[in-house]
Tab-separated table of C-alpha atoms and ligand atoms in Angstrom:
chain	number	residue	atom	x	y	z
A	1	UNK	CA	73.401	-17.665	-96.294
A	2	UNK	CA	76.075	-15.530	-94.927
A	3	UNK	CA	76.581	-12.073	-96.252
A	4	UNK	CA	79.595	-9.701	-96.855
A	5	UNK	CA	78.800	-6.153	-98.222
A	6	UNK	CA	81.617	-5.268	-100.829
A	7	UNK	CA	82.192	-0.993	-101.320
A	8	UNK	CA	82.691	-1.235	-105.119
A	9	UNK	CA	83.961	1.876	-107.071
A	10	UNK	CA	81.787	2.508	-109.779
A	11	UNK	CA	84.428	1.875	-113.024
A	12	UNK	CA	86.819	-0.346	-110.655
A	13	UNK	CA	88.742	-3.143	-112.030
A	14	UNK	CA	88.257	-5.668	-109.508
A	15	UNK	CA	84.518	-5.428	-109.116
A	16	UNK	CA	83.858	-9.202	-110.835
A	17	UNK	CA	87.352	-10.648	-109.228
A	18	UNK	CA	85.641	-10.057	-105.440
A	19	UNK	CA	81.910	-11.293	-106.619
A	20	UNK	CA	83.069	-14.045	-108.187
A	21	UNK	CA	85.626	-14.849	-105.082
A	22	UNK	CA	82.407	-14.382	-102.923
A	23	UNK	CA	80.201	-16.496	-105.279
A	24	UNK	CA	83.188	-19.551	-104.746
A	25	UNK	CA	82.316	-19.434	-100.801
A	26	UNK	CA	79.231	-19.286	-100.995
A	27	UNK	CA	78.730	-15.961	-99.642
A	28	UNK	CA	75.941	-13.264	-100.198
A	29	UNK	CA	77.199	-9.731	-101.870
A	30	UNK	CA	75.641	-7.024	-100.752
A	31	UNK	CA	76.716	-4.605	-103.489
A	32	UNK	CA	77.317	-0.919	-102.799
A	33	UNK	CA	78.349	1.704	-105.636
A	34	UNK	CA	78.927	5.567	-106.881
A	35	UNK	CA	76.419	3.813	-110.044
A	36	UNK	CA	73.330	5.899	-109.127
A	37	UNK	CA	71.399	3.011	-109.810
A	38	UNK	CA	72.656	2.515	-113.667
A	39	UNK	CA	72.871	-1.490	-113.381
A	40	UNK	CA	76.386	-3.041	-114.419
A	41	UNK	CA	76.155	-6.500	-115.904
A	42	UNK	CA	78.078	-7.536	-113.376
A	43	UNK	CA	75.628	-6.988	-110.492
A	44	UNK	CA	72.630	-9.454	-110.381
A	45	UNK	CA	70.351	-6.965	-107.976
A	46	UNK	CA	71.130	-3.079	-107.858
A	47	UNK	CA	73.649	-2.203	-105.322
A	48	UNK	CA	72.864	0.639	-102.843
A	49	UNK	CA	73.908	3.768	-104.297
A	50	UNK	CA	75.978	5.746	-102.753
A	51	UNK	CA	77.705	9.313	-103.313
A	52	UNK	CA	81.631	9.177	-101.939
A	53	UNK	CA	82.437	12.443	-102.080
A	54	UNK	CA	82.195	12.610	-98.097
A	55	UNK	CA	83.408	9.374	-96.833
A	56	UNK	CA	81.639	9.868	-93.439
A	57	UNK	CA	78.195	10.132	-95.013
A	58	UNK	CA	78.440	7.578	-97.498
A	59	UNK	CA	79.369	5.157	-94.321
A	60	UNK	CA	76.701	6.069	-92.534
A	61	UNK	CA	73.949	5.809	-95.097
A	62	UNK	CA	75.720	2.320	-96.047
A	63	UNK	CA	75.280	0.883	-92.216
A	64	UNK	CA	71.841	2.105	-92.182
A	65	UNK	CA	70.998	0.407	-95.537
A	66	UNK	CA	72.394	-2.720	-94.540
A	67	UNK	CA	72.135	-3.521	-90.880
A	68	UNK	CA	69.368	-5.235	-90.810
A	69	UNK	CA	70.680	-7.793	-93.171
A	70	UNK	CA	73.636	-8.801	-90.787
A	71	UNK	CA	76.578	-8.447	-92.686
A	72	UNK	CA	79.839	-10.151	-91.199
A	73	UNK	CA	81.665	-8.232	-92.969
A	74	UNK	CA	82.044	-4.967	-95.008
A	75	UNK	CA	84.900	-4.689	-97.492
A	76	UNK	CA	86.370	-2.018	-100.120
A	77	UNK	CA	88.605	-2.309	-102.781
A	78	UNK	CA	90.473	0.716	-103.205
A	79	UNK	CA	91.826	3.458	-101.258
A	80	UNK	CA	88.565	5.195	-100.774
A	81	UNK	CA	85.959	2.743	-100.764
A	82	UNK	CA	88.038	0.499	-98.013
A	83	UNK	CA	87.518	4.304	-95.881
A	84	UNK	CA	83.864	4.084	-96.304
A	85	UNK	CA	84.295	-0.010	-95.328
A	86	UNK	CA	86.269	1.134	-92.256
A	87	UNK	CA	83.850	3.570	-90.939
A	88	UNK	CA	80.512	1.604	-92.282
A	89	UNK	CA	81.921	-1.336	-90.100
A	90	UNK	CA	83.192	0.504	-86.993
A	91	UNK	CA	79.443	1.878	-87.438
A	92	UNK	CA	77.941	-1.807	-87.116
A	93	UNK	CA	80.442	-3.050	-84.839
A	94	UNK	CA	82.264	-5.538	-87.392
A	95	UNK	CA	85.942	-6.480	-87.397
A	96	UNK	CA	87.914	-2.787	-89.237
A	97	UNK	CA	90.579	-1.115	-89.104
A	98	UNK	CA	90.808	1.934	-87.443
A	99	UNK	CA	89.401	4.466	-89.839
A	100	UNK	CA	91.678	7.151	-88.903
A	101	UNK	CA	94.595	4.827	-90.263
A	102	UNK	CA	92.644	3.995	-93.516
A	103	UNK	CA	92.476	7.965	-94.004
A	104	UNK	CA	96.034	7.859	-93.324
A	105	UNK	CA	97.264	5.325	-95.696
A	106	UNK	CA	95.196	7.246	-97.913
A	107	UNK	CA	96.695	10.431	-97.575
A	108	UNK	CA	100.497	10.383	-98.371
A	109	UNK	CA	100.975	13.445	-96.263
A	110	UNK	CA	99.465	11.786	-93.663
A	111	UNK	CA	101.401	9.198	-94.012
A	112	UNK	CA	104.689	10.087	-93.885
A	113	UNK	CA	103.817	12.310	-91.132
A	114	UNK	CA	103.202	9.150	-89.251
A	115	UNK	CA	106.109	7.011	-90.703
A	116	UNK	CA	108.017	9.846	-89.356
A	117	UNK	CA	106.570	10.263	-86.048
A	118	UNK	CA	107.062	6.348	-85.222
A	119	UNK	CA	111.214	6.706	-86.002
A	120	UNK	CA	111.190	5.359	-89.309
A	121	UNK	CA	113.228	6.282	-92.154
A	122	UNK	CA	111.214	8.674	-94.385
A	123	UNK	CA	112.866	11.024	-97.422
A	124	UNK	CA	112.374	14.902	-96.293
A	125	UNK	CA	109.148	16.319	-97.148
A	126	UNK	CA	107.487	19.112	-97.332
A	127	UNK	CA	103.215	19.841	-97.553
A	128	UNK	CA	102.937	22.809	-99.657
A	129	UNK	CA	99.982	24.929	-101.228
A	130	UNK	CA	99.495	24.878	-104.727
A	131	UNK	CA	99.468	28.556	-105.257
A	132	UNK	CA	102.746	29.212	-103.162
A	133	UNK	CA	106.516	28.710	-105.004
A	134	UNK	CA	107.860	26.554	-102.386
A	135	UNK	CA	111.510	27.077	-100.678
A	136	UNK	CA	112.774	23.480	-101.233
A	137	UNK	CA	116.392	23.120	-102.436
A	138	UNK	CA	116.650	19.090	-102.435
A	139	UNK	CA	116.712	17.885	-105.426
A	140	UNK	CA	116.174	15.809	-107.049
A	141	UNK	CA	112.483	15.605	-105.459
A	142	UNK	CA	109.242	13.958	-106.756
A	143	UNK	CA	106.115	16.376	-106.880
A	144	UNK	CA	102.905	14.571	-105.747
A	145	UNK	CA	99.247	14.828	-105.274
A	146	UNK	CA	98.266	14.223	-101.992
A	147	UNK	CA	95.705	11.331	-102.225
A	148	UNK	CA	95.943	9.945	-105.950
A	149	UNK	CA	97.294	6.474	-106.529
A	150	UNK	CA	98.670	4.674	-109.732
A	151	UNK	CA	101.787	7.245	-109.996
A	152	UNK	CA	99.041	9.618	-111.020
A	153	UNK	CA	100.605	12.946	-111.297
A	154	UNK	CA	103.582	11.964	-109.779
A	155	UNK	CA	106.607	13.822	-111.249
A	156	UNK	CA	110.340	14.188	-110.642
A	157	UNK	CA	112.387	17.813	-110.342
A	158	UNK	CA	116.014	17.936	-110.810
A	159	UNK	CA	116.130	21.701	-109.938
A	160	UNK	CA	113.796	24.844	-109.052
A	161	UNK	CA	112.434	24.988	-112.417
A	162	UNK	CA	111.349	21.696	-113.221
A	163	UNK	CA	109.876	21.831	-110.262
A	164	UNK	CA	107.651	25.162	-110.839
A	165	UNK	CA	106.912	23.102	-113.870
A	166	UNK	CA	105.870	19.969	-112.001
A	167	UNK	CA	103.519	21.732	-109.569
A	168	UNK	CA	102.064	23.775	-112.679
A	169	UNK	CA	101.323	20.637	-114.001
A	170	UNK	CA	100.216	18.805	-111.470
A	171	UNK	CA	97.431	21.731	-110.508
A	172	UNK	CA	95.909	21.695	-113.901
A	173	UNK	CA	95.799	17.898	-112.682
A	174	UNK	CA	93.798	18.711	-109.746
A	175	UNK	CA	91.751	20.985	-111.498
A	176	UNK	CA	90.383	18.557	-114.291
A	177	UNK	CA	86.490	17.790	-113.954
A	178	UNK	CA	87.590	13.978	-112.711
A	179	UNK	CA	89.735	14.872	-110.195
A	180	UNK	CA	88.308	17.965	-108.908
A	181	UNK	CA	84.735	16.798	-108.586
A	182	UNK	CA	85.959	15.329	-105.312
A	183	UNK	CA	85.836	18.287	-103.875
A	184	UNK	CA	88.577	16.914	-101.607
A	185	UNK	CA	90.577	19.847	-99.742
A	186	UNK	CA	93.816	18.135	-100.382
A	187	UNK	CA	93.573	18.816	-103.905
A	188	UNK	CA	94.555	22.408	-103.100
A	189	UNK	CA	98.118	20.323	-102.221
A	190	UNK	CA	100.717	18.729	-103.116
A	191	UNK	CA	103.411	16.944	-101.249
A	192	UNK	CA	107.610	17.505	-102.590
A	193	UNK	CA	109.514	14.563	-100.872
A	194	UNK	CA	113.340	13.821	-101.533
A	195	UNK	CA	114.143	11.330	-104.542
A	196	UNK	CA	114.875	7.981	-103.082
A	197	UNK	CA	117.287	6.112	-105.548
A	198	UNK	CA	117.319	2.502	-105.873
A	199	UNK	CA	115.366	-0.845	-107.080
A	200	UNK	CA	111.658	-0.329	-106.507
A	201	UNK	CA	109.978	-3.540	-105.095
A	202	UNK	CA	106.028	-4.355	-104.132
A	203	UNK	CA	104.866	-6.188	-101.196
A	204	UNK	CA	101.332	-7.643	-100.933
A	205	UNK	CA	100.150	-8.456	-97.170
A	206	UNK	CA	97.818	-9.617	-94.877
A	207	UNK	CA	97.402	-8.257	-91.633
A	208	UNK	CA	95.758	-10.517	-88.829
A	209	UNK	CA	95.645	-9.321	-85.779
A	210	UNK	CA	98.352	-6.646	-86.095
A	211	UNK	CA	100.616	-9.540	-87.292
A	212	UNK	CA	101.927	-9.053	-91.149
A	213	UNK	CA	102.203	-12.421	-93.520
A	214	UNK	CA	103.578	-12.021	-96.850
A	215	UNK	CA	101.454	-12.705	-99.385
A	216	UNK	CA	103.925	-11.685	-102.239
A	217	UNK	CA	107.546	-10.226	-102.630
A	218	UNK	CA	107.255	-8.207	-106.532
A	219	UNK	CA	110.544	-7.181	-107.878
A	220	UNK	CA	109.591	-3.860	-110.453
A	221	UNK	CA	112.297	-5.309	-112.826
A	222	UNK	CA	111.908	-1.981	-114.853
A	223	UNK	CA	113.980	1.349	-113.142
A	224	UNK	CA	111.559	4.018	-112.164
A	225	UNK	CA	113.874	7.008	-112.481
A	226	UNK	CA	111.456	9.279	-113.838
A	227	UNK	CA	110.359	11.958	-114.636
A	228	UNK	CA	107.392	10.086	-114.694
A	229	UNK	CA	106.543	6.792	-112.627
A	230	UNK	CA	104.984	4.279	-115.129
A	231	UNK	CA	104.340	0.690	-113.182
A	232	UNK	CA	105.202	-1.609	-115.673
A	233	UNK	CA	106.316	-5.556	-114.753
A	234	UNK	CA	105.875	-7.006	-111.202
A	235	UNK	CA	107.802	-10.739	-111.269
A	236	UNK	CA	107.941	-12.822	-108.224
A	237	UNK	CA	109.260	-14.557	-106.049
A	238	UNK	CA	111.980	-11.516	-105.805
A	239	UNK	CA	115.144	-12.020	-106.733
A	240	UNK	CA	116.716	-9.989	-103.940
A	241	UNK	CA	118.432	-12.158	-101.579
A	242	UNK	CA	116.928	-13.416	-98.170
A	243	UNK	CA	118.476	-10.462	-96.162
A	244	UNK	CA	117.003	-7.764	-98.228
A	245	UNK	CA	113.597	-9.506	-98.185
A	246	UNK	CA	113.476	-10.085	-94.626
A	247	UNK	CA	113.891	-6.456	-94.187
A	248	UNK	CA	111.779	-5.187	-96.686
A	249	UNK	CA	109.154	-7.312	-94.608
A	250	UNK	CA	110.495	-5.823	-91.128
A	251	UNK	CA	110.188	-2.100	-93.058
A	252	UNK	CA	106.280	-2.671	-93.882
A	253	UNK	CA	105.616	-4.348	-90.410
A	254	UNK	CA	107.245	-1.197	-89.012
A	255	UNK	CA	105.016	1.046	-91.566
A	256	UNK	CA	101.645	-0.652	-90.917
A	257	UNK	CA	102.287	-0.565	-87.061
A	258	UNK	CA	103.348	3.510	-87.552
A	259	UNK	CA	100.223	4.036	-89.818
A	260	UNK	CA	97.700	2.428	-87.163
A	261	UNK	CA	96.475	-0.878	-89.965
A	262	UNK	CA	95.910	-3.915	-88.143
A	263	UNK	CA	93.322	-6.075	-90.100
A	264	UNK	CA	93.047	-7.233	-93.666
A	265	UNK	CA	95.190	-6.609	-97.183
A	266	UNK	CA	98.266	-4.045	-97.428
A	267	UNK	CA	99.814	-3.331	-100.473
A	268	UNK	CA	103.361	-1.583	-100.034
A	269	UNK	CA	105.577	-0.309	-102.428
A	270	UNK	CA	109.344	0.283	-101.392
A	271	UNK	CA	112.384	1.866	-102.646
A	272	UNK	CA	115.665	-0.589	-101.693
A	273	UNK	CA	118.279	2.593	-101.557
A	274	UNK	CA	121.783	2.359	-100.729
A	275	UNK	CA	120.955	2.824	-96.822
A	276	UNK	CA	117.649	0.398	-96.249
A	277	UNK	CA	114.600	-0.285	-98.069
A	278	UNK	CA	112.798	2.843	-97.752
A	279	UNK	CA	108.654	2.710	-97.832
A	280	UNK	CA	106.996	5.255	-100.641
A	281	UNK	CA	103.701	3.963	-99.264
A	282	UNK	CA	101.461	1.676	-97.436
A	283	UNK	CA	97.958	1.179	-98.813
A	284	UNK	CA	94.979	-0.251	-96.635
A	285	UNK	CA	94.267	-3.012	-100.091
A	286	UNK	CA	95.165	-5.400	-101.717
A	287	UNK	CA	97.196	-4.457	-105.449
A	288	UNK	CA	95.543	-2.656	-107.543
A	289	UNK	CA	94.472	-3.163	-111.436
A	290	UNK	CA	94.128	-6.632	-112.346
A	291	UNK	CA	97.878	-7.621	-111.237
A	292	UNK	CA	95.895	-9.573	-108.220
A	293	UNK	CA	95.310	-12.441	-110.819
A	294	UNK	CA	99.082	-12.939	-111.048
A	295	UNK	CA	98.547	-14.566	-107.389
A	296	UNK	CA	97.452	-17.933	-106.320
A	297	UNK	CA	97.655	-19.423	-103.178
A	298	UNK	CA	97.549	-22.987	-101.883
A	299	UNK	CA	95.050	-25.081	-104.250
A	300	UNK	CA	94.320	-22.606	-106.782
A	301	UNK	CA	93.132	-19.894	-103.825
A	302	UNK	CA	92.933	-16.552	-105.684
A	303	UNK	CA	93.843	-13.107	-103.639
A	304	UNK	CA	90.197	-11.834	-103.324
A	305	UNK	CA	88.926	-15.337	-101.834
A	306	UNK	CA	91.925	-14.860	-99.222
A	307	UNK	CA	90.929	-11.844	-98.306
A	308	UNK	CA	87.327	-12.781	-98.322
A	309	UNK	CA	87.941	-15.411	-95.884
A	310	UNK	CA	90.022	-13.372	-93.053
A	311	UNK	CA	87.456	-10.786	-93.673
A	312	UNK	CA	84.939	-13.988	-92.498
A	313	UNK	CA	87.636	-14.788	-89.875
A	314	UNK	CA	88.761	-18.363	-91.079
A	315	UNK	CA	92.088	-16.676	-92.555
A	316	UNK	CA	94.426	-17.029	-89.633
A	317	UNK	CA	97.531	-18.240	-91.127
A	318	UNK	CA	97.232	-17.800	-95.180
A	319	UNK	CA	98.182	-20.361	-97.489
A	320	UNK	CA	101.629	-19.938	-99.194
A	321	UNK	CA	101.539	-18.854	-102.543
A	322	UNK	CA	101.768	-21.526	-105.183
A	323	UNK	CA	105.438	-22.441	-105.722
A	324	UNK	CA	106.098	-21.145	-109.794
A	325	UNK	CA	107.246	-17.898	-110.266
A	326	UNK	CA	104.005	-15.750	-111.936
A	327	UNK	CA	103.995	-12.189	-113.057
A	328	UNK	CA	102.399	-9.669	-114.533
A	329	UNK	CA	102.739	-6.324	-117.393
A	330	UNK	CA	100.666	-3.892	-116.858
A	331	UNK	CA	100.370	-2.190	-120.144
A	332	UNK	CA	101.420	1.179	-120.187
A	333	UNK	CA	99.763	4.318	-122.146
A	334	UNK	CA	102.311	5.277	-124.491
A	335	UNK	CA	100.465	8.236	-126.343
A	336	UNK	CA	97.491	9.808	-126.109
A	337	UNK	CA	94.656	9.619	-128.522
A	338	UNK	CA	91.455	7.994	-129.082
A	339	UNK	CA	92.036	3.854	-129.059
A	340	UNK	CA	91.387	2.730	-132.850
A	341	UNK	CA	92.513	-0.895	-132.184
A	342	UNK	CA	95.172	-3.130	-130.543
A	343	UNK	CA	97.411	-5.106	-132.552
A	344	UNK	CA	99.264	-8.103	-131.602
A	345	UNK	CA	97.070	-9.700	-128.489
A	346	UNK	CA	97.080	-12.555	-130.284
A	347	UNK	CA	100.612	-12.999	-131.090
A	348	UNK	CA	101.619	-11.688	-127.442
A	349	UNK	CA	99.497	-14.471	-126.143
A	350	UNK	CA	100.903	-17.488	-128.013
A	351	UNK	CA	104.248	-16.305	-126.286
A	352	UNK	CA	105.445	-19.460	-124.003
A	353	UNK	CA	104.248	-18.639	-120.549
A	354	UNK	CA	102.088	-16.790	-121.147
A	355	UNK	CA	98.411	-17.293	-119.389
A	356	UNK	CA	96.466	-14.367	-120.150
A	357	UNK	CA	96.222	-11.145	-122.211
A	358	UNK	CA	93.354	-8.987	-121.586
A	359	UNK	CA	93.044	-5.503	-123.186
A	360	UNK	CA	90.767	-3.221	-120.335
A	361	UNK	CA	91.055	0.091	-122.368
A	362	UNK	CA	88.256	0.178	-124.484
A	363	UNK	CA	87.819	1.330	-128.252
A	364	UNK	CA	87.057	5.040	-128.945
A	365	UNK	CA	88.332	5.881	-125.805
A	366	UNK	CA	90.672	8.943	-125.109
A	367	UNK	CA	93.724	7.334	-123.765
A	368	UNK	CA	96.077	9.539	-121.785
A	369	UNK	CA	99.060	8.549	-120.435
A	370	UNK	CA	101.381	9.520	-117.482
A	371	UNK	CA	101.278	11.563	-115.381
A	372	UNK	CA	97.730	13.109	-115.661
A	373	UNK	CA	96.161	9.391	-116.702
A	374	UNK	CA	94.307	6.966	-114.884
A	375	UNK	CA	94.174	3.682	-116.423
A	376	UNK	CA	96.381	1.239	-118.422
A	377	UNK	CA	95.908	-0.583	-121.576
A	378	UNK	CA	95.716	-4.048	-120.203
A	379	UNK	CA	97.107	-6.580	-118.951
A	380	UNK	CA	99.392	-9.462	-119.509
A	381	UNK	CA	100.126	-12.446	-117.177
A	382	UNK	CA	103.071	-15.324	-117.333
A	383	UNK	CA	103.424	-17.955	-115.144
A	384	UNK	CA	106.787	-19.937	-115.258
A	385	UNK	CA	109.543	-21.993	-113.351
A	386	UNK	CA	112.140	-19.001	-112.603
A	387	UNK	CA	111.092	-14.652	-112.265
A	388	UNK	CA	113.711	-14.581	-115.179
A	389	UNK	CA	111.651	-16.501	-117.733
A	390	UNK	CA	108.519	-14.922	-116.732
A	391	UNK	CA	110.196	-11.783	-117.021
A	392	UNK	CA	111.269	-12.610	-120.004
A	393	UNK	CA	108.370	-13.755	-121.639
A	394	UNK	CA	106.467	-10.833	-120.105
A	395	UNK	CA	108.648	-8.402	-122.286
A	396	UNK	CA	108.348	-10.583	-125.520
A	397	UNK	CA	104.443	-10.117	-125.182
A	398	UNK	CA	104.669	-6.649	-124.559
A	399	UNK	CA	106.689	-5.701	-127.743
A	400	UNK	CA	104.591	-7.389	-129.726
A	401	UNK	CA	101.402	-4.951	-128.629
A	402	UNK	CA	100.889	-1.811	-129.807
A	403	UNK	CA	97.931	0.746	-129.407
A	404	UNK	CA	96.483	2.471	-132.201
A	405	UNK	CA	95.398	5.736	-131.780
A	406	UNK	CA	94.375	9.180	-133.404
A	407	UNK	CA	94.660	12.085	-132.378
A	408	UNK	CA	91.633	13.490	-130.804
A	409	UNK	CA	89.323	15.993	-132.881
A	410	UNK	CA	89.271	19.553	-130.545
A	411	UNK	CA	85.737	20.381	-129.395
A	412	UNK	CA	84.334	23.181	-131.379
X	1	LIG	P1	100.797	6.318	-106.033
X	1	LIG	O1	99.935	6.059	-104.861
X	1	LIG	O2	100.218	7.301	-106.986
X	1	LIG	O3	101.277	5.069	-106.710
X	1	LIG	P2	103.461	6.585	-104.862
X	1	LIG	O4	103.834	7.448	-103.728
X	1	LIG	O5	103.474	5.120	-104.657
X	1	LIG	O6	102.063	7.094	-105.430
X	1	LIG	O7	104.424	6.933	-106.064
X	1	LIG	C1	104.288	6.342	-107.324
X	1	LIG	C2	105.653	6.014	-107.880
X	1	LIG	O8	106.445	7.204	-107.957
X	1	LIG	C3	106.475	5.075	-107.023
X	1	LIG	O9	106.179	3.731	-107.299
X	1	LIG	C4	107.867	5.443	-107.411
X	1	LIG	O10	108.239	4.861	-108.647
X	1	LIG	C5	107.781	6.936	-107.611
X	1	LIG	N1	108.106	7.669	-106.368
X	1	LIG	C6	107.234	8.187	-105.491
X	1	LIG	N2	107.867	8.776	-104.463
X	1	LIG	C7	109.184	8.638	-104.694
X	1	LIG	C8	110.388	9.048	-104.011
X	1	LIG	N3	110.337	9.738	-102.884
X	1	LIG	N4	111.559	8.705	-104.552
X	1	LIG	C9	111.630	8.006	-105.716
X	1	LIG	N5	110.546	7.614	-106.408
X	1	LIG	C10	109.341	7.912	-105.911
């Protein structure tokens, strides 16, 4: 039987989706995890541990673990665990990326610095140490950690003071046990790029060969104007007409071409301002939480089998996504305080068009929201004839959920 090994984060939200997409092809998962051995449910033989605090040497223990089972392919599923796929595969000589550009997505800096370098439009930005009060005078601006995703501690300044404010708050960020126990020396960073106004959209991709197909065009039907960047609806087809999404399209080609990606899932997310859509960033996966279930393609194909399959190399032209409009609420963290219960799942999910709603936070947990948290509520998915009805339907089921919580007790 054929085998793919699949980099798994250790709490990530797409684990099952990619064994159960590898389980429909009939292909062997070779499991590896940050777990230290503590067996998940969802993992039939323990996966080989790994530590991915240094990228590099979690890559190179991983090849040497596996390559004597052949692999034909090794995948990750979020920003850091598709770097350890990158350089575990350039390692055993299977189809990657180039690593370098997986760092690169990874790290905004690095990012724009390479948007930039290749001629495209990027906002001004500046790479600045936490401990200095920087000389920027653009505002507004959006504060940001260097290599944190979800619009984790991302934060807007209107002048020189909220922005002291934002970078205050966005170290004690970096500092917390969670994030700082990566040890990663861009933590000791932030980046301050210029605000870019303007609709927000979501592309999901699949590069072959260098060459980008559209998976998905997500409107963000909800304005992100800050101060803090909660992701909330994604609807498609967009509504944005043909021009637009032709050259949001030509904008990530452009992006993924700057950044170096040439093989496997992209997941964009774009500001349409006044002058151009303008890319906020490029990452080297597919979307993240569980918003990839809002996708189907051809006969009931779902994203992690596509990306399975071009990771097997019998992907070269993608089926189309199914022809309904689909979409998905990601539900936000409103306050924070330990989860009591959830009210209204039920009634949210007896809302026409609705498919699913799954609640991922789990009870007795601390919830925090934006900007210093890390995970949403849940989940709810609508599929439907036009974006406007699953839209709508979307934001019926969300108003009728609420989160309990209480406050949490201080430690003595
Ligand atoms: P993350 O990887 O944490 O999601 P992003 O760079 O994508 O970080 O930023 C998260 C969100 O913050 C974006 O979706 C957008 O709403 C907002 N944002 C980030 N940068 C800018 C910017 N330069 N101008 C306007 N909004 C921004």
């Amino acid at each position: 039987m054929p085998s793919v090994v699949l980099v798994l984060p250790r709490s990530g939200y797409r684990n099952e989706d990619f064994i159960a997409a590898a389980s429909k092809l009939g292909v062997e998962v070779i499991a590896a995890s940050d777990v230290c051995h503590q067996l998940a449910d969802i993992w039939e033989t323990a996966p080989v541990s790994l530590r991915f605090r240094d990228a590099q040497a979690a890559a190179d223990e991983l090849a040497r673990e596996v390559s004597s089972r052949k692999p034909l392919a090794i995948l990750g599923v979020d920003d850091l665990t598709a770097l350890v796929a990158a350089l575990a595969a350039e390692k055993l000589g299977l189809p990657h990326n180039p690593p370098a550009a997986v760092a690169a997505a990874r790290s905004k800096a690095q990012s724009r610095e390479r948007l930039r370098a290749a001629g495209l439009s990027v906002p001004r930005f500046a790479v600045v140490p936490l401990n200095e009060d920087p000389d920027w005078r653009d505002f507004p601006c959006v504060v940001k950690p260097l290599t944190l995703s979800g619009s984790r501690g991302v934060i807007r300044a209107d002048d020189r003071d909220q922005l002291r404010t934002a970078i205050k708050r966005v170290a004690a960020l970096l500092r917390s046990p969670d994030v700082a126990e990566r040890r990663d020396p861009d933590l000791g960073r932030v980046l301050i790029e210029q605000f870019i106004p303007g609709p927000e959209a979501a592309l999901e991709g699949l590069l072959v060969g260098a060459h980008l197909h559209v998976l998905a065009l997500f409107d963000k039907p909800d304005p992100l104007d800050g101060p803090f960047f909660e992701e909330t609806l994604y609807v498609t087809p967009s509504r944005h007409p043909a021009a637009v999404q032709d050259a949001v399209a030509r904008a990530v080609s452009e992006g993924c071409a700057a950044i170096g990606l040439r093989e496997g899932p992209i997941h964009a997310e774009l500001r349409l301002s006044p002058d151009g859509p303008r890319i906020l960033e490029i990452a080297a996966r597919s979307i993240g939480g569980l918003c990839g279930r809002a996708l189907r393609f051809g006969v009931g194909v779902t994203l992690e089998e596509l990306i399975l399959r071009h990771a097997l190399g019998s992907a070269a032209d993608p089926p189309p996504r199914e022809k309904r409009a689909a979409g998905v609420l990601m539900l936000p963290i409103r306050k924070r305080g330990v989860l009591e219960e959830v009210r209204g799942v039920e009634d949210a999910s007896r809302v026409p068009l609705i498919e699913d709603v799954l609640i991922t936070a789990h009870l007795r947990e601390e919830l925090v929201p934006l900007p210093e948290g890390a995970s949403y509520l849940g989940f709810a998915f609508a599929r439907g004839e036009t974006p406007e009805e699953v839209e709508a339907a979307l934001r019926k089921a969300g108003a009728r959920i609420e989160a309990v919580v209480t406050p949490r007790l201080p430690v003595a």
